[in-house]
Short mmCIF file of C-alpha atoms and ligand atoms in Angstrom, two decimals:
data_model
loop_
_atom_site.label_atom_id
_atom_site.label_comp_id
_atom_site.label_asym_id
_atom_site.label_seq_id
_atom_site.Cartn_x
_atom_site.Cartn_y
_atom_site.Cartn_z
CA UNK A 2 -26.41 -21.01 6.16
CA UNK A 3 -23.92 -19.61 3.66
CA UNK A 4 -21.58 -22.12 2.10
CA UNK A 5 -17.98 -21.11 1.40
CA UNK A 6 -14.70 -22.74 0.37
CA UNK A 7 -11.81 -22.67 2.78
CA UNK A 8 -8.27 -22.50 1.39
CA UNK A 9 -5.18 -22.45 3.57
CA UNK A 10 -2.52 -20.71 1.48
CA UNK A 11 1.08 -21.91 1.74
CA UNK A 12 2.69 -19.04 -0.14
CA UNK A 13 1.90 -15.46 -1.14
CA UNK A 14 1.53 -16.49 -4.80
CA UNK A 15 -0.91 -19.25 -3.82
CA UNK A 16 -2.93 -16.83 -1.68
CA UNK A 17 -3.17 -14.22 -4.44
CA UNK A 18 -4.24 -16.83 -7.00
CA UNK A 19 -6.83 -18.32 -4.64
CA UNK A 20 -8.32 -14.90 -3.74
CA UNK A 21 -8.34 -13.43 -7.25
CA UNK A 22 -11.90 -14.50 -7.99
CA UNK A 23 -14.70 -12.09 -6.95
CA UNK A 24 -16.29 -12.92 -3.61
CA UNK A 25 -13.12 -14.29 -2.02
CA UNK A 26 -11.77 -12.79 1.20
CA UNK A 27 -8.54 -13.15 3.12
CA UNK A 28 -8.84 -14.49 6.63
CA UNK A 29 -6.29 -13.29 9.20
CA UNK A 30 -7.20 -13.57 12.91
CA UNK A 31 -10.87 -13.25 11.97
CA UNK A 32 -11.74 -10.94 14.89
CA UNK A 33 -13.70 -8.69 12.52
CA UNK A 34 -14.41 -10.85 9.48
CA UNK A 35 -15.84 -13.83 11.37
CA UNK A 36 -18.17 -11.55 13.36
CA UNK A 37 -19.41 -10.11 10.07
CA UNK A 38 -19.93 -13.59 8.63
CA UNK A 39 -21.81 -14.77 11.71
CA UNK A 40 -24.07 -11.71 11.42
CA UNK A 41 -24.68 -12.44 7.72
CA UNK A 42 -23.15 -9.05 6.83
CA UNK A 43 -20.19 -10.51 4.94
CA UNK A 44 -20.82 -13.56 2.75
CA UNK A 45 -17.52 -14.50 1.07
CA UNK A 46 -17.74 -17.47 -1.26
CA UNK A 47 -14.17 -18.40 -0.42
CA UNK A 48 -12.00 -17.76 2.63
CA UNK A 49 -8.28 -17.71 1.96
CA UNK A 50 -6.53 -18.25 5.27
CA UNK A 51 -3.25 -16.33 5.26
CA UNK A 52 -2.23 -17.00 8.84
CA UNK A 53 0.31 -19.64 7.83
CA UNK A 54 2.14 -17.63 5.18
CA UNK A 55 5.85 -17.76 5.97
CA UNK A 56 7.83 -14.58 6.71
CA UNK A 57 4.93 -12.16 7.23
CA UNK A 58 5.21 -12.13 11.02
CA UNK A 59 8.48 -10.20 11.28
CA UNK A 60 9.33 -6.69 12.46
CA UNK A 61 12.45 -5.61 10.56
CA UNK A 62 14.40 -2.52 11.56
CA UNK A 63 15.81 -1.42 8.21
CA UNK A 64 19.52 -0.60 7.78
CA UNK A 65 18.94 2.99 6.58
CA UNK A 66 16.38 3.63 9.34
CA UNK A 67 12.68 2.95 9.09
CA UNK A 68 10.84 -0.21 9.96
CA UNK A 69 9.04 -2.90 7.93
CA UNK A 70 6.22 -4.70 9.71
CA UNK A 71 4.87 -7.95 8.27
CA UNK A 72 1.11 -8.11 7.69
CA UNK A 73 0.70 -10.94 10.19
CA UNK A 74 2.49 -9.27 13.12
CA UNK A 75 0.05 -9.27 16.04
CA UNK A 76 -1.02 -5.89 17.41
CA UNK A 77 0.41 -6.70 20.88
CA UNK A 78 3.75 -7.92 19.53
CA UNK A 79 4.23 -4.65 17.66
CA UNK A 80 3.18 -2.44 20.59
CA UNK A 81 5.58 -4.26 22.94
CA UNK A 82 8.55 -4.35 20.56
CA UNK A 83 10.91 -2.03 22.46
CA UNK A 84 12.76 -0.78 19.38
CA UNK A 85 9.53 -0.03 17.59
CA UNK A 86 7.83 1.67 20.54
CA UNK A 87 10.91 3.82 21.23
CA UNK A 88 11.00 5.08 17.65
CA UNK A 89 7.20 5.34 17.20
CA UNK A 90 5.64 5.83 20.64
CA UNK A 91 2.34 7.30 19.36
CA UNK A 92 1.79 4.18 17.25
CA UNK A 93 2.40 1.94 20.27
CA UNK A 94 0.08 4.13 22.34
CA UNK A 95 -2.64 3.84 19.68
CA UNK A 96 -2.27 0.05 19.51
CA UNK A 97 -2.52 -0.30 23.28
CA UNK A 98 -5.64 1.88 23.40
CA UNK A 99 -7.49 -0.42 20.99
CA UNK A 100 -9.87 -3.29 21.78
CA UNK A 101 -8.85 -5.60 24.67
CA UNK A 102 -5.66 -7.48 25.51
CA UNK A 103 -7.10 -10.74 24.12
CA UNK A 104 -8.08 -9.09 20.83
CA UNK A 105 -4.72 -7.30 20.51
CA UNK A 106 -2.95 -10.65 21.05
CA UNK A 107 -4.85 -12.12 18.09
CA UNK A 108 -5.44 -9.20 15.68
CA UNK A 109 -2.98 -8.71 12.84
CA UNK A 110 -1.51 -5.53 11.38
CA UNK A 111 -3.24 -5.92 7.99
CA UNK A 112 -6.54 -6.98 9.58
CA UNK A 113 -6.50 -3.86 11.72
CA UNK A 114 -5.94 -1.60 8.69
CA UNK A 115 -8.82 -3.26 6.82
CA UNK A 116 -11.37 -3.67 9.61
CA UNK A 117 -14.84 -2.48 8.63
CA UNK A 118 -16.82 0.43 10.05
CA UNK A 119 -18.70 0.05 13.33
CA UNK A 120 -21.80 1.91 12.07
CA UNK A 121 -24.62 0.01 13.85
CA UNK A 122 -26.85 0.17 10.75
CA UNK A 123 -24.14 -1.60 8.75
CA UNK A 124 -24.23 -4.43 11.30
CA UNK A 125 -28.03 -4.69 11.20
CA UNK A 126 -29.27 -6.63 8.12
CA UNK A 127 -32.76 -5.15 8.65
CA UNK A 128 -31.43 -1.59 8.03
CA UNK A 129 -30.82 0.00 4.64
CA UNK A 130 -27.09 0.47 4.07
CA UNK A 131 -25.37 1.65 0.88
CA UNK A 132 -22.11 0.13 2.02
CA UNK A 133 -23.62 -3.34 2.39
CA UNK A 134 -26.09 -3.08 -0.44
CA UNK A 135 -25.21 -0.32 -2.97
CA UNK A 136 -28.22 1.89 -3.80
CA UNK A 137 -30.29 0.65 -0.84
CA UNK A 138 -30.13 3.94 1.05
CA UNK A 139 -28.63 4.86 4.40
CA UNK A 140 -30.71 4.40 7.54
CA UNK A 141 -28.07 6.20 9.58
CA UNK A 142 -29.17 9.45 7.91
CA UNK A 143 -31.79 10.82 10.26
CA UNK A 144 -31.11 7.97 12.70
CA UNK A 145 -28.79 7.68 15.69
CA UNK A 146 -25.73 9.62 14.51
CA UNK A 147 -23.84 10.53 17.65
CA UNK A 148 -20.73 8.58 16.58
CA UNK A 149 -20.85 9.27 12.85
CA UNK A 150 -18.58 11.38 10.64
CA UNK A 151 -17.99 15.13 10.68
CA UNK A 152 -15.40 15.21 7.87
CA UNK A 153 -15.37 13.76 4.36
CA UNK A 154 -18.86 12.24 4.53
CA UNK A 155 -21.43 12.19 1.74
CA UNK A 156 -25.21 11.90 1.53
CA UNK A 157 -24.64 8.23 0.73
CA UNK A 158 -22.64 7.31 3.85
CA UNK A 159 -21.70 9.03 7.10
CA UNK A 160 -19.79 6.17 8.73
CA UNK A 161 -16.36 6.43 10.36
CA UNK A 162 -13.28 4.22 10.21
CA UNK A 163 -12.77 2.56 13.59
CA UNK A 164 -9.02 1.85 13.72
CA UNK A 165 -6.77 3.55 16.29
CA UNK A 166 -3.56 2.15 14.82
CA UNK A 167 -4.11 3.85 11.44
CA UNK A 168 -4.29 7.35 12.88
CA UNK A 169 -0.63 7.93 13.87
CA UNK A 170 0.45 5.74 10.94
CA UNK A 171 -1.18 8.11 8.44
CA UNK A 172 0.42 11.11 10.12
CA UNK A 173 3.85 9.45 9.83
CA UNK A 174 3.59 8.67 6.09
CA UNK A 175 3.25 4.90 6.43
CA UNK A 176 3.22 2.89 3.20
CA UNK A 177 1.57 -0.49 2.53
CA UNK A 178 3.26 -3.15 0.42
CA UNK A 179 0.80 -5.12 -1.73
CA UNK A 180 1.10 -8.30 -3.79
CA UNK A 181 -1.58 -8.74 -6.43
CA UNK A 182 -2.35 -10.34 -9.78
CA UNK A 183 -0.19 -7.69 -11.49
CA UNK A 184 2.77 -8.18 -9.12
CA UNK A 185 4.05 -6.04 -6.25
CA UNK A 186 3.22 -2.39 -5.62
CA UNK A 187 3.20 0.17 -2.82
CA UNK A 188 0.49 2.60 -1.75
CA UNK A 189 0.76 5.35 0.87
CA UNK A 190 -1.61 4.37 3.68
CA UNK A 191 -3.43 7.70 3.30
CA UNK A 192 -4.22 6.79 -0.32
CA UNK A 193 -5.32 3.23 0.52
CA UNK A 194 -8.70 4.42 1.80
CA UNK A 195 -11.49 5.97 -0.27
CA UNK A 196 -13.97 8.52 1.02
CA UNK A 197 -17.59 7.38 0.58
CA UNK A 198 -18.77 9.80 -2.17
CA UNK A 199 -21.47 7.92 -4.13
CA UNK A 200 -19.85 4.45 -3.69
CA UNK A 201 -19.47 3.74 0.02
CA UNK A 202 -19.12 0.04 -0.77
CA UNK A 203 -15.69 0.76 -2.35
CA UNK A 204 -13.66 1.29 0.79
CA UNK A 205 -10.08 1.01 -0.45
CA UNK A 206 -8.09 1.04 -3.68
CA UNK A 207 -7.39 -2.69 -3.30
CA UNK A 208 -8.44 -4.95 -6.20
CA UNK A 209 -9.69 -8.54 -5.86
CA UNK A 210 -6.76 -10.73 -4.87
CA UNK A 211 -4.62 -7.86 -3.52
CA UNK A 212 -2.81 -9.06 -0.41
CA UNK A 213 -1.18 -6.63 2.01
CA UNK A 214 2.17 -8.20 2.84
CA UNK A 215 3.76 -5.44 4.93
CA UNK A 216 3.54 -1.94 6.30
CA UNK A 217 6.54 0.40 6.28
CA UNK A 218 7.37 3.51 8.23
CA UNK A 219 10.10 5.71 6.75
CA UNK A 220 13.25 6.64 8.67
CA UNK A 221 12.00 10.25 9.00
CA UNK A 222 9.07 9.07 11.15
CA UNK A 223 11.46 8.44 14.05
CA UNK A 224 12.55 12.12 14.29
CA UNK A 225 9.31 12.74 16.20
CA UNK A 226 10.01 10.08 18.84
CA UNK A 227 10.67 12.54 21.67
CA UNK A 228 7.43 14.50 21.18
CA UNK A 229 4.65 12.20 20.07
CA UNK A 230 1.26 11.29 21.55
CA UNK A 231 -2.01 9.53 20.70
CA UNK A 232 -5.10 10.52 22.68
CA UNK A 233 -8.42 8.72 22.45
CA UNK A 234 -11.76 9.83 23.86
CA UNK A 235 -14.18 6.92 24.28
CA UNK A 236 -17.37 6.20 26.11
CA UNK A 237 -15.70 3.85 28.60
CA UNK A 238 -12.10 3.39 29.68
CA UNK A 239 -11.37 0.15 27.88
CA UNK A 240 -12.74 -2.05 25.10
CA UNK A 241 -14.43 0.81 23.26
CA UNK A 242 -13.89 2.46 19.90
CA UNK A 243 -12.88 6.12 19.68
CA UNK A 244 -15.52 8.82 19.77
CA UNK A 245 -12.67 11.04 18.56
CA UNK A 246 -8.91 10.47 18.68
CA UNK A 247 -5.86 12.54 17.79
CA UNK A 248 -2.25 11.74 16.98
CA UNK A 249 0.22 14.61 17.34
CA UNK A 250 3.96 14.53 16.70
CA UNK A 251 6.35 17.45 16.83
CA UNK A 252 9.97 18.11 15.86
CA UNK A 253 11.03 21.00 18.06
CA UNK A 254 13.89 23.44 17.42
CA UNK A 255 14.19 25.20 20.78
CA UNK A 256 10.78 26.69 21.52
CA UNK A 257 9.72 26.62 17.88
CA UNK A 258 8.16 23.85 15.84
CA UNK A 259 10.33 22.54 13.00
CA UNK A 260 7.65 20.17 11.77
CA UNK A 261 4.30 18.89 13.00
CA UNK A 262 2.26 15.80 12.11
CA UNK A 263 -1.40 15.57 13.07
CA UNK A 264 -4.18 13.10 12.29
CA UNK A 265 -7.65 12.47 13.66
CA UNK A 266 -9.60 9.24 14.21
CA UNK A 267 -13.34 8.70 14.62
CA UNK A 268 -14.22 11.68 12.44
CA UNK A 269 -14.29 10.28 8.89
CA UNK A 270 -14.38 7.08 6.87
CA UNK A 271 -10.59 7.15 6.82
CA UNK A 272 -7.90 8.20 9.27
CA UNK A 273 -7.89 11.97 8.73
CA UNK A 274 -4.54 13.68 8.13
CA UNK A 275 -4.82 17.33 9.19
CA UNK A 276 -2.37 18.87 6.74
CA UNK A 277 -3.75 22.41 7.09
CA UNK A 278 -3.03 22.23 10.82
CA UNK A 279 0.51 21.00 10.15
CA UNK A 280 1.11 24.00 7.86
CA UNK A 281 -0.10 26.41 10.56
CA UNK A 282 2.41 24.94 13.02
CA UNK A 283 5.48 24.81 10.76
CA UNK A 284 7.90 27.42 12.17
CA UNK A 285 5.42 28.59 14.83
CA UNK A 286 6.10 28.88 18.52
CA UNK A 287 5.00 25.82 20.52
CA UNK A 288 2.25 27.65 22.42
CA UNK A 289 -1.39 27.19 23.35
CA UNK A 290 -2.26 29.92 20.87
CA UNK A 291 -0.60 28.25 17.88
CA UNK A 292 -2.07 24.87 18.93
CA UNK A 293 -5.56 26.41 18.98
CA UNK A 294 -4.99 27.97 15.54
CA UNK A 295 -3.89 24.58 14.22
CA UNK A 296 -6.97 22.90 15.70
CA UNK A 297 -9.21 25.51 14.05
CA UNK A 298 -7.52 24.82 10.70
CA UNK A 299 -7.94 21.06 11.15
CA UNK A 300 -11.69 21.39 11.70
CA UNK A 301 -12.38 24.25 9.27
CA UNK A 302 -14.21 21.95 6.84
CA UNK A 303 -16.03 19.90 9.48
CA UNK A 304 -19.83 19.77 9.54
CA UNK A 305 -22.16 17.57 11.53
CA UNK A 306 -23.80 14.64 9.74
CA UNK A 307 -26.61 14.57 12.29
CA UNK A 308 -26.70 14.81 16.05
CA UNK A 309 -22.91 14.99 16.36
CA UNK A 310 -21.83 18.64 16.26
CA UNK A 311 -20.20 18.04 19.66
CA UNK A 312 -17.52 15.95 17.92
CA UNK A 313 -16.19 19.01 16.14
CA UNK A 314 -15.48 20.88 19.36
CA UNK A 315 -14.25 17.66 20.97
CA UNK A 316 -11.79 17.10 18.13
CA UNK A 317 -10.61 20.70 18.35
CA UNK A 318 -9.91 20.39 22.06
CA UNK A 319 -8.29 16.98 21.64
CA UNK A 320 -5.83 18.34 19.08
CA UNK A 321 -4.82 21.15 21.46
CA UNK A 322 -4.40 18.63 24.29
CA UNK A 323 -2.44 16.15 22.16
CA UNK A 324 -0.12 18.91 20.92
CA UNK A 325 0.39 20.24 24.45
CA UNK A 326 1.30 16.77 25.72
CA UNK A 327 3.51 16.06 22.70
CA UNK A 328 5.38 19.34 23.27
CA UNK A 329 5.94 18.37 26.92
CA UNK A 330 7.68 15.17 25.75
CA UNK A 331 6.84 11.52 25.18
CA UNK A 332 6.48 9.68 28.52
CA UNK A 333 8.37 6.43 29.06
CA UNK A 334 5.24 4.72 30.26
CA UNK A 335 1.71 4.93 28.96
CA UNK A 336 -0.13 7.04 31.54
CA UNK A 337 -2.92 5.08 33.27
CA UNK A 338 -6.29 6.20 31.98
CA UNK A 339 -8.63 8.04 34.32
CA UNK A 340 -10.65 5.52 36.36
CA UNK A 341 -8.57 2.65 35.00
CA UNK A 342 -7.78 -0.22 37.36
CA UNK A 343 -4.52 -0.76 35.50
CA UNK A 344 -1.27 1.11 35.92
CA UNK A 345 0.45 2.35 32.78
CA UNK A 346 1.92 -0.13 30.32
CA UNK A 347 5.57 0.42 29.40
CA UNK A 348 5.85 2.27 26.12
CA UNK A 349 9.60 1.92 25.80
CA UNK A 350 10.99 2.14 29.34
C1 FAD B 430 -15.11 -6.05 20.70
C2 FAD B 430 -14.09 -5.42 19.81
C3 FAD B 430 -13.54 -4.20 20.16
C4 FAD B 430 -12.61 -3.60 19.33
N1 FAD B 430 -12.07 -2.38 19.67
C5 FAD B 430 -11.17 -1.78 18.84
C6 FAD B 430 -10.62 -0.51 19.14
O1 FAD B 430 -10.93 0.10 20.18
N2 FAD B 430 -9.73 0.03 18.26
C7 FAD B 430 -9.36 -0.61 17.12
O2 FAD B 430 -8.55 -0.08 16.36
N3 FAD B 430 -9.87 -1.81 16.80
C8 FAD B 430 -10.75 -2.40 17.64
N4 FAD B 430 -11.28 -3.62 17.29
C9 FAD B 430 -11.03 -4.16 15.98
C10 FAD B 430 -9.87 -5.08 15.92
O3 FAD B 430 -8.69 -4.31 16.05
C11 FAD B 430 -9.95 -5.74 14.55
O4 FAD B 430 -11.01 -6.67 14.61
C12 FAD B 430 -8.67 -6.44 14.19
O5 FAD B 430 -7.59 -5.55 14.13
C13 FAD B 430 -8.80 -7.14 12.86
O6 FAD B 430 -7.65 -7.93 12.64
P1 FAD B 430 -7.79 -9.46 12.23
O7 FAD B 430 -6.41 -9.97 12.03
O8 FAD B 430 -8.65 -10.21 13.18
O9 FAD B 430 -8.54 -9.26 10.83
P2 FAD B 430 -9.67 -10.17 10.12
O10 FAD B 430 -10.95 -10.05 10.86
O11 FAD B 430 -9.14 -11.52 9.84
O12 FAD B 430 -9.75 -9.36 8.74
C14 FAD B 430 -10.26 -8.05 8.68
C15 FAD B 430 -10.33 -7.64 7.19
O13 FAD B 430 -9.00 -7.52 6.66
C16 FAD B 430 -8.87 -8.37 5.51
N5 FAD B 430 -7.47 -8.84 5.55
C17 FAD B 430 -6.85 -9.40 6.61
N6 FAD B 430 -5.54 -9.58 6.32
C18 FAD B 430 -5.35 -9.13 5.06
C19 FAD B 430 -4.20 -9.01 4.22
N7 FAD B 430 -2.99 -9.42 4.62
N8 FAD B 430 -4.35 -8.45 2.99
C20 FAD B 430 -5.58 -8.05 2.57
N9 FAD B 430 -6.71 -8.15 3.32
C21 FAD B 430 -6.57 -8.66 4.56
C22 FAD B 430 -9.92 -9.44 5.69
O14 FAD B 430 -10.31 -10.02 4.44
C23 FAD B 430 -11.04 -8.66 6.32
O15 FAD B 430 -11.76 -7.96 5.34
C24 FAD B 430 -12.21 -4.25 18.13
C25 FAD B 430 -12.75 -5.50 17.80
C26 FAD B 430 -13.70 -6.08 18.60
C27 FAD B 430 -14.27 -7.42 18.21
S1 SF4 B 431 -23.58 5.41 7.37
FE1 SF4 B 431 -22.66 4.13 5.78
S2 SF4 B 431 -22.33 2.19 6.84
FE2 SF4 B 431 -23.84 3.33 8.05
S3 SF4 B 431 -25.87 2.74 7.25
FE3 SF4 B 431 -25.23 4.54 6.13
S4 SF4 B 431 -24.26 3.68 4.28
FE4 SF4 B 431 -24.32 2.05 5.79
#
């Protein structure tokens, strides 16, 4: 049994001070962290419970446009906030495609951003894992790699980031607000995550004690509201992580594309912004041909990390499909998934 201190923080300053020592971890809803602790994968010496911090559970629509989402807002509450879903339908669609209703009701915004990889070797203490134990090796290499990375991986780690929520957020230039020992700062979400390189244990740019207090989407993100989709391919209809996912948002000027935003999930250790694809589409006609060219650009650097070459073609096709659906217009309701027993949830109807 691992012993740990439990601290329930009453203020942001108290939380940051309590978590500043190495080995401390913030506890939000615990839907990922507690599983890792029960499996002896995470062994924090101190848990700093942030669930009672005042003011971090608000969704604020900012006067100049844009939205500020407190770190403790529950995934379901954000997805079902009408104003939010109307302005950012692909983000709502991504949230509703994640986990299960019970988990979404509990999981927090910050916890979702910082959830750990689902690499099965990471979850198995008997396997060598550089992320868990730096320098130990990586048993995924040469192992079961169907769901591992095809972009941005290294010889030291081929894991993927599991979050759906992060994918459209990265494409829409989301920013995280952080409070730490040195005070407040902001980091673009895209820059929060590190690629594995030779230190897969260093997953983000956060320092000990850094607390995410909010997530912000800029006013410009809402210009894509009418043409925005998130598509997720998974092994079963519900309660499964993405094999590959794609977020696509378009600003259309007649039949031409004024601006495009594209990101992929399930392909790398971070949500993968496909900037080369966005450049291909800027000023292009909204057509199957330009969508295919964009998809080729997005995957130009992709290479299998094992038995997963199929993910490259899957991602290519998913981008074309997401762009085609985005160009056709954002639906008012989330379309029911194939074989799903459930009818579509309202996105912003
Ligand atoms: C069975 C199952 C299926 C799932 N399926 C999906 C899926 O399909 N798609 C998907 O996206 N997710 C899925 N999830 C993951 C789920 O979304 C995450 O577990 C959840 O979002 C984590 O949020 P939490 O509040 O419980 O975080 P916690 O577990 O409490 O924390 C997660 C991490 O974030 C850190 N943390 C939390 N809050 C802060 C903060 N404010 N500042 C700094 N650090 C912080 C913690 O220290 C910890 O390291 C699934 C989970 C399970 C168990
Ligand atoms: S892929 Fe990464 S997380 Fe998985 S075993 Fe290798 S080092 Fe660990």
